PDB file of N, CA and C in Angstrom:
ATOM      1  N   ASP A 463       4.404 -11.964   6.424  1.00 57.00           N
ATOM      2  CA  ASP A 463       3.309 -12.970   6.299  1.00 57.00           C
ATOM      3  C   ASP A 463       2.107 -12.502   7.255  1.00 57.00           C
ATOM      4  N   PRO A 464       0.898 -12.596   6.766  1.00 60.00           N
ATOM      5  CA  PRO A 464      -0.209 -12.189   7.572  1.00 60.00           C
ATOM      6  C   PRO A 464      -0.411 -13.181   8.810  1.00 60.00           C
ATOM      7  N   GLU A 465      -0.802 -12.714   9.883  1.00 67.00           N
ATOM      8  CA  GLU A 465      -1.165 -13.512  10.996  1.00 67.00           C
ATOM      9  C   GLU A 465      -2.533 -14.123  10.849  1.00 67.00           C
ATOM     10  N   VAL A 466      -2.762 -15.342  11.522  1.00 71.00           N
ATOM     11  CA  VAL A 466      -4.022 -15.903  11.438  1.00 71.00           C
ATOM     12  C   VAL A 466      -4.482 -16.120  12.791  1.00 71.00           C
ATOM     13  N   ALA A 467      -5.744 -15.736  13.058  1.00 72.00           N
ATOM     14  CA  ALA A 467      -6.231 -16.015  14.481  1.00 72.00           C
ATOM     15  C   ALA A 467      -7.676 -16.591  14.344  1.00 72.00           C
ATOM     16  N   PHE A 468      -8.105 -17.439  15.178  1.00 71.00           N
ATOM     17  CA  PHE A 468      -9.356 -18.034  15.236  1.00 71.00           C
ATOM     18  C   PHE A 468     -10.072 -17.592  16.532  1.00 71.00           C
ATOM     19  N   ILE A 469     -11.380 -17.426  16.399  1.00 70.00           N
ATOM     20  CA  ILE A 469     -12.153 -17.217  17.646  1.00 70.00           C
ATOM     21  C   ILE A 469     -13.322 -18.316  17.460  1.00 70.00           C
ATOM     22  N   ALA A 470     -13.316 -19.186  18.507  1.00 67.00           N
ATOM     23  CA  ALA A 470     -14.441 -20.180  18.369  1.00 67.00           C
ATOM     24  C   ALA A 470     -15.199 -20.229  19.676  1.00 67.00           C
ATOM     25  N   ALA A 471     -16.425 -20.600  19.548  1.00 63.00           N
ATOM     26  CA  ALA A 471     -17.318 -20.687  20.700  1.00 63.00           C
ATOM     27  C   ALA A 471     -18.057 -21.976  20.698  1.00 63.00           C
ATOM     28  N   VAL A 472     -17.681 -22.986  21.402  1.00 62.00           N
ATOM     29  CA  VAL A 472     -18.313 -24.321  21.433  1.00 62.00           C
ATOM     30  C   VAL A 472     -18.591 -24.718  22.836  1.00 62.00           C
ATOM     31  N   PRO A 473     -19.839 -24.768  23.302  1.00 64.00           N
ATOM     32  CA  PRO A 473     -21.088 -24.479  22.603  1.00 64.00           C
ATOM     33  C   PRO A 473     -21.622 -23.091  22.887  1.00 64.00           C
ATOM     34  N   GLY A 474     -20.785 -22.206  23.523  1.00 66.00           N
ATOM     35  CA  GLY A 474     -21.289 -20.852  23.879  1.00 66.00           C
ATOM     36  C   GLY A 474     -21.402 -19.947  22.694  1.00 66.00           C
ATOM     37  N   GLN A 475     -21.252 -18.683  22.962  1.00 68.00           N
ATOM     38  CA  GLN A 475     -21.314 -17.744  21.861  1.00 68.00           C
ATOM     39  C   GLN A 475     -20.242 -16.624  22.023  1.00 68.00           C
ATOM     40  N   ILE A 476     -19.944 -15.918  21.000  1.00 73.00           N
ATOM     41  CA  ILE A 476     -18.989 -14.871  21.116  1.00 73.00           C
ATOM     42  C   ILE A 476     -19.630 -13.503  20.851  1.00 73.00           C
ATOM     43  N   THR A 477     -20.803 -13.485  20.567  1.00 78.00           N
ATOM     44  CA  THR A 477     -21.545 -12.310  20.186  1.00 78.00           C
ATOM     45  C   THR A 477     -22.459 -11.918  21.409  1.00 78.00           C
ATOM     46  N   ASP A 478     -22.848 -10.618  21.487  1.00 81.00           N
ATOM     47  CA  ASP A 478     -23.862 -10.312  22.454  1.00 81.00           C
ATOM     48  C   ASP A 478     -25.166 -10.664  21.932  1.00 81.00           C
ATOM     49  N   ALA A 479     -26.200 -10.263  22.635  1.00 81.00           N
ATOM     50  CA  ALA A 479     -27.737 -10.571  22.196  1.00 81.00           C
ATOM     51  C   ALA A 479     -27.972 -10.059  20.885  1.00 81.00           C
ATOM     52  N   SER A 480     -27.413  -8.997  20.476  1.00 82.00           N
ATOM     53  CA  SER A 480     -27.784  -8.426  19.204  1.00 82.00           C
ATOM     54  C   SER A 480     -26.887  -8.778  18.055  1.00 82.00           C
ATOM     55  N   GLY A 481     -25.902  -9.806  18.280  1.00 77.00           N
ATOM     56  CA  GLY A 481     -25.111 -10.375  17.303  1.00 77.00           C
ATOM     57  C   GLY A 481     -23.749  -9.547  17.168  1.00 77.00           C
ATOM     58  N   HIS A 482     -23.443  -8.741  17.985  1.00 82.00           N
ATOM     59  CA  HIS A 482     -22.132  -7.950  17.911  1.00 82.00           C
ATOM     60  C   HIS A 482     -20.919  -8.639  18.587  1.00 82.00           C
ATOM     61  N   ALA A 483     -19.880  -8.589  17.980  1.00 82.00           N
ATOM     62  CA  ALA A 483     -18.651  -9.128  18.521  1.00 82.00           C
ATOM     63  C   ALA A 483     -17.679  -8.004  18.735  1.00 82.00           C
ATOM     64  N   LEU A 484     -16.867  -7.993  19.885  1.00 82.00           N
ATOM     65  CA  LEU A 484     -15.926  -6.895  20.051  1.00 82.00           C
ATOM     66  C   LEU A 484     -14.466  -7.597  20.153  1.00 82.00           C
ATOM     67  N   VAL A 485     -13.575  -7.181  19.299  1.00 83.00           N
ATOM     68  CA  VAL A 485     -12.270  -7.738  19.232  1.00 83.00           C
ATOM     69  C   VAL A 485     -11.339  -6.569  19.490  1.00 83.00           C
ATOM     70  N   ARG A 486     -10.475  -6.571  20.494  1.00 83.00           N
ATOM     71  CA  ARG A 486      -9.639  -5.532  20.907  1.00 83.00           C
ATOM     72  C   ARG A 486      -8.068  -5.870  20.458  1.00 83.00           C
ATOM     73  N   ASN A 487      -7.430  -4.782  20.353  1.00 84.00           N
ATOM     74  CA  ASN A 487      -5.975  -4.805  20.291  1.00 84.00           C
ATOM     75  C   ASN A 487      -5.416  -5.417  18.912  1.00 84.00           C
ATOM     76  N   LEU A 488      -6.125  -5.106  17.858  1.00 86.00           N
ATOM     77  CA  LEU A 488      -5.589  -5.676  16.533  1.00 86.00           C
ATOM     78  C   LEU A 488      -4.634  -4.603  16.026  1.00 86.00           C
ATOM     79  N   ALA A 489      -3.654  -5.118  15.249  1.00 89.00           N
ATOM     80  CA  ALA A 489      -2.710  -4.225  14.712  1.00 89.00           C
ATOM     81  C   ALA A 489      -3.361  -3.406  13.529  1.00 89.00           C
ATOM     82  N   ALA A 490      -2.861  -2.201  13.278  1.00 93.00           N
ATOM     83  CA  ALA A 490      -3.466  -1.444  12.318  1.00 93.00           C
ATOM     84  C   ALA A 490      -3.314  -2.027  10.941  1.00 93.00           C
ATOM     85  N   GLY A 491      -4.204  -1.804   9.980  1.00 92.00           N
ATOM     86  CA  GLY A 491      -4.066  -2.372   8.609  1.00 92.00           C
ATOM     87  C   GLY A 491      -5.330  -3.324   8.339  1.00 92.00           C
ATOM     88  N   PRO A 492      -5.260  -3.871   7.196  1.00 91.00           N
ATOM     89  CA  PRO A 492      -6.432  -4.699   6.784  1.00 91.00           C
ATOM     90  C   PRO A 492      -6.373  -6.163   7.386  1.00 91.00           C
ATOM     91  N   HIS A 493      -7.502  -6.606   7.805  1.00 89.00           N
ATOM     92  CA  HIS A 493      -7.647  -7.914   8.374  1.00 89.00           C
ATOM     93  C   HIS A 493      -8.812  -8.727   7.579  1.00 89.00           C
ATOM     94  N   ALA A 494      -8.438  -9.867   7.111  1.00 87.00           N
ATOM     95  CA  ALA A 494      -9.622 -10.609   6.463  1.00 87.00           C
ATOM     96  C   ALA A 494     -10.375 -11.292   7.549  1.00 87.00           C
ATOM     97  N   VAL A 495     -11.649 -11.358   7.308  1.00 88.00           N
ATOM     98  CA  VAL A 495     -12.624 -11.764   8.428  1.00 88.00           C
ATOM     99  C   VAL A 495     -13.481 -12.853   7.766  1.00 88.00           C
ATOM    100  N   THR A 496     -13.607 -14.034   8.419  1.00 86.00           N
ATOM    101  CA  THR A 496     -14.509 -15.056   7.930  1.00 86.00           C
ATOM    102  C   THR A 496     -15.417 -15.478   9.077  1.00 86.00           C
ATOM    103  N   VAL A 497     -16.666 -15.445   8.832  1.00 86.00           N
ATOM    104  CA  VAL A 497     -17.667 -15.880   9.877  1.00 86.00           C
ATOM    105  C   VAL A 497     -18.290 -17.183   9.407  1.00 86.00           C
ATOM    106  N   TRP A 498     -18.494 -18.071  10.439  1.00 85.00           N
ATOM    107  CA  TRP A 498     -19.136 -19.366  10.097  1.00 85.00           C
ATOM    108  C   TRP A 498     -20.135 -19.648  11.206  1.00 85.00           C
ATOM    109  N   LEU A 499     -21.323 -19.958  10.785  1.00 84.00           N
ATOM    110  CA  LEU A 499     -22.310 -20.450  11.723  1.00 84.00           C
ATOM    111  C   LEU A 499     -22.670 -21.793  11.382  1.00 84.00           C
ATOM    112  N   PRO A 500     -22.510 -22.767  12.338  1.00 83.00           N
ATOM    113  CA  PRO A 500     -22.639 -24.197  11.999  1.00 83.00           C
ATOM    114  C   PRO A 500     -24.132 -24.544  11.788  1.00 83.00           C
ATOM    115  N   PRO A 501     -24.391 -25.627  11.167  1.00 87.00           N
ATOM    116  CA  PRO A 501     -25.787 -26.010  10.883  1.00 87.00           C
ATOM    117  C   PRO A 501     -26.567 -26.225  12.159  1.00 87.00           C
ATOM    118  N   ARG A 502     -27.825 -25.810  12.200  1.00 84.00           N
ATOM    119  CA  ARG A 502     -28.660 -26.066  13.406  1.00 84.00           C
ATOM    120  C   ARG A 502     -30.103 -26.072  12.967  1.00 84.00           C
ATOM    121  N   ALA A 503     -30.807 -26.636  13.800  1.00 87.00           N
ATOM    122  CA  ALA A 503     -32.432 -26.634  13.570  1.00 87.00           C
ATOM    123  C   ALA A 503     -32.767 -26.859  12.143  1.00 87.00           C
ATOM    124  N   GLY A 504     -32.026 -27.829  11.504  1.00 92.00           N
ATOM    125  CA  GLY A 504     -32.353 -28.187  10.157  1.00 92.00           C
ATOM    126  C   GLY A 504     -31.921 -27.250   9.092  1.00 92.00           C
ATOM    127  N   GLN A 505     -31.199 -26.183   9.441  1.00 90.00           N
ATOM    128  CA  GLN A 505     -30.736 -25.200   8.614  1.00 90.00           C
ATOM    129  C   GLN A 505     -29.278 -25.490   8.073  1.00 90.00           C
ATOM    130  N   PRO A 506     -28.881 -25.085   6.984  1.00 92.00           N
ATOM    131  CA  PRO A 506     -27.619 -25.370   6.533  1.00 92.00           C
ATOM    132  C   PRO A 506     -26.548 -24.364   7.156  1.00 92.00           C
ATOM    133  N   PRO A 507     -25.345 -24.715   7.066  1.00 90.00           N
ATOM    134  CA  PRO A 507     -24.200 -23.797   7.711  1.00 90.00           C
ATOM    135  C   PRO A 507     -24.307 -22.511   6.881  1.00 90.00           C
ATOM    136  N   ARG A 508     -23.907 -21.441   7.578  1.00 90.00           N
ATOM    137  CA  ARG A 508     -23.934 -20.106   7.033  1.00 90.00           C
ATOM    138  C   ARG A 508     -22.472 -19.504   7.162  1.00 90.00           C
ATOM    139  N   THR A 509     -22.015 -18.823   6.010  1.00 90.00           N
ATOM    140  CA  THR A 509     -20.684 -18.242   6.068  1.00 90.00           C
ATOM    141  C   THR A 509     -20.786 -16.785   5.530  1.00 90.00           C
ATOM    142  N   GLY A 510     -19.764 -16.059   5.783  1.00 90.00           N
ATOM    143  CA  GLY A 510     -19.650 -14.628   5.334  1.00 90.00           C
ATOM    144  C   GLY A 510     -18.162 -14.303   5.328  1.00 90.00           C
ATOM    145  N   HIS A 511     -17.758 -13.487   4.458  1.00 90.00           N
ATOM    146  CA  HIS A 511     -16.331 -13.016   4.273  1.00 90.00           C
ATOM    147  C   HIS A 511     -16.402 -11.442   4.055  1.00 90.00           C
ATOM    148  N   ALA A 512     -15.384 -10.778   4.654  1.00 91.00           N
ATOM    149  CA  ALA A 512     -15.225  -9.337   4.426  1.00 91.00           C
ATOM    150  C   ALA A 512     -13.748  -8.985   4.963  1.00 91.00           C
ATOM    151  N   THR A 513     -13.411  -7.735   4.621  1.00 91.00           N
ATOM    152  CA  THR A 513     -12.174  -7.228   5.212  1.00 91.00           C
ATOM    153  C   THR A 513     -12.450  -6.080   6.011  1.00 91.00           C
ATOM    154  N   ALA A 514     -11.822  -6.063   7.248  1.00 91.00           N
ATOM    155  CA  ALA A 514     -11.823  -4.897   8.141  1.00 91.00           C
ATOM    156  C   ALA A 514     -10.479  -4.160   8.088  1.00 91.00           C
ATOM    157  N   THR A 515     -10.479  -2.829   7.891  1.00 93.00           N
ATOM    158  CA  THR A 515      -9.341  -2.036   7.877  1.00 93.00           C
ATOM    159  C   THR A 515      -9.331  -1.334   9.170  1.00 93.00           C
ATOM    160  N   VAL A 516      -8.336  -1.704  10.035  1.00 93.00           N
ATOM    161  CA  VAL A 516      -8.158  -1.096  11.329  1.00 93.00           C
ATOM    162  C   VAL A 516      -7.206   0.185  11.288  1.00 93.00           C
ATOM    163  N   VAL A 517      -7.669   1.264  11.765  1.00 95.00           N
ATOM    164  CA  VAL A 517      -6.827   2.436  11.870  1.00 95.00           C
ATOM    165  C   VAL A 517      -6.506   2.652  13.321  1.00 95.00           C
ATOM    166  N   ALA A 518      -5.172   2.916  13.656  1.00 94.00           N
ATOM    167  CA  ALA A 518      -4.841   3.062  15.095  1.00 94.00           C
ATOM    168  C   ALA A 518      -5.593   3.990  15.786  1.00 94.00           C
ATOM    169  N   GLY A 519      -6.070   3.714  16.957  1.00 93.00           N
ATOM    170  CA  GLY A 519      -6.734   4.644  17.915  1.00 93.00           C
ATOM    171  C   GLY A 519      -8.276   4.931  17.481  1.00 93.00           C
ATOM    172  N   GLU A 520      -8.687   4.151  16.488  1.00 94.00           N
ATOM    173  CA  GLU A 520     -10.129   4.361  16.046  1.00 94.00           C
ATOM    174  C   GLU A 520     -10.821   3.061  16.166  1.00 94.00           C
ATOM    175  N   LEU A 521     -12.333   3.283  16.273  1.00 92.00           N
ATOM    176  CA  LEU A 521     -13.108   2.048  16.341  1.00 92.00           C
ATOM    177  C   LEU A 521     -13.387   1.634  14.776  1.00 92.00           C
ATOM    178  N   THR A 522     -13.253   0.429  14.510  1.00 93.00           N
ATOM    179  CA  THR A 522     -13.540  -0.121  13.142  1.00 93.00           C
ATOM    180  C   THR A 522     -14.889  -0.886  13.254  1.00 93.00           C
ATOM    181  N   GLU A 523     -15.851  -0.628  12.475  1.00 92.00           N
ATOM    182  CA  GLU A 523     -17.014  -1.448  12.495  1.00 92.00           C
ATOM    183  C   GLU A 523     -17.148  -2.152  11.154  1.00 92.00           C
ATOM    184  N   LEU A 524     -17.697  -3.360  11.248  1.00 91.00           N
ATOM    185  CA  LEU A 524     -17.732  -4.214  10.036  1.00 91.00           C
ATOM    186  C   LEU A 524     -19.077  -5.075  10.113  1.00 91.00           C
ATOM    187  N   THR A 525     -19.920  -5.038   9.012  1.00 91.00           N
ATOM    188  CA  THR A 525     -21.079  -5.865   9.131  1.00 91.00           C
ATOM    189  C   THR A 525     -21.028  -6.936   8.061  1.00 91.00           C
ATOM    190  N   ILE A 526     -21.176  -8.181   8.528  1.00 90.00           N
ATOM    191  CA  ILE A 526     -21.063  -9.263   7.677  1.00 90.00           C
ATOM    192  C   ILE A 526     -22.473 -10.046   7.580  1.00 90.00           C
ATOM    193  N   SER A 527     -23.011 -10.247   6.349  1.00 87.00           N
ATOM    194  CA  SER A 527     -24.182 -10.944   6.216  1.00 87.00           C
ATOM    195  C   SER A 527     -23.916 -12.434   5.943  1.00 87.00           C
ATOM    196  N   LEU A 528     -24.562 -13.263   6.610  1.00 86.00           N
ATOM    197  CA  LEU A 528     -24.282 -14.838   6.514  1.00 86.00           C
ATOM    198  C   LEU A 528     -25.308 -15.284   5.441  1.00 86.00           C
ATOM    199  N   ALA A 529     -24.748 -16.002   4.576  1.00 79.00           N
ATOM    200  CA  ALA A 529     -25.490 -16.671   3.410  1.00 79.00           C
ATOM    201  C   ALA A 529     -25.344 -18.116   3.588  1.00 79.00           C
ATOM    202  N   PRO A 530     -26.324 -18.873   3.186  1.00 70.00           N
ATOM    203  CA  PRO A 530     -26.288 -20.278   3.245  1.00 70.00           C
ATOM    204  C   PRO A 530     -25.401 -20.877   2.193  1.00 70.00           C
TER     205      PRO A 530
END
C-alpha cells in the first residue's frame, strides 16, 4: 500500500521566498504530489497535482502550476 504524508503550514510557510520546497529522505519510486493554496485576499483556493519519481541518490525536481 502507498504511504500518505501531509506537510502543512498554518499560518507559516513551507517554501522559500521563491516558492521552492525541499523534502528529504523519500523512498525511491513514484510519489503522488498534491499542492493546495488556501483562499486569500479575495482569491479562490488553488490546487495542483503531479507525480514525482524519486531515483535513489539523485535530486528530483518537480514543478506544479496552481490553478483556481
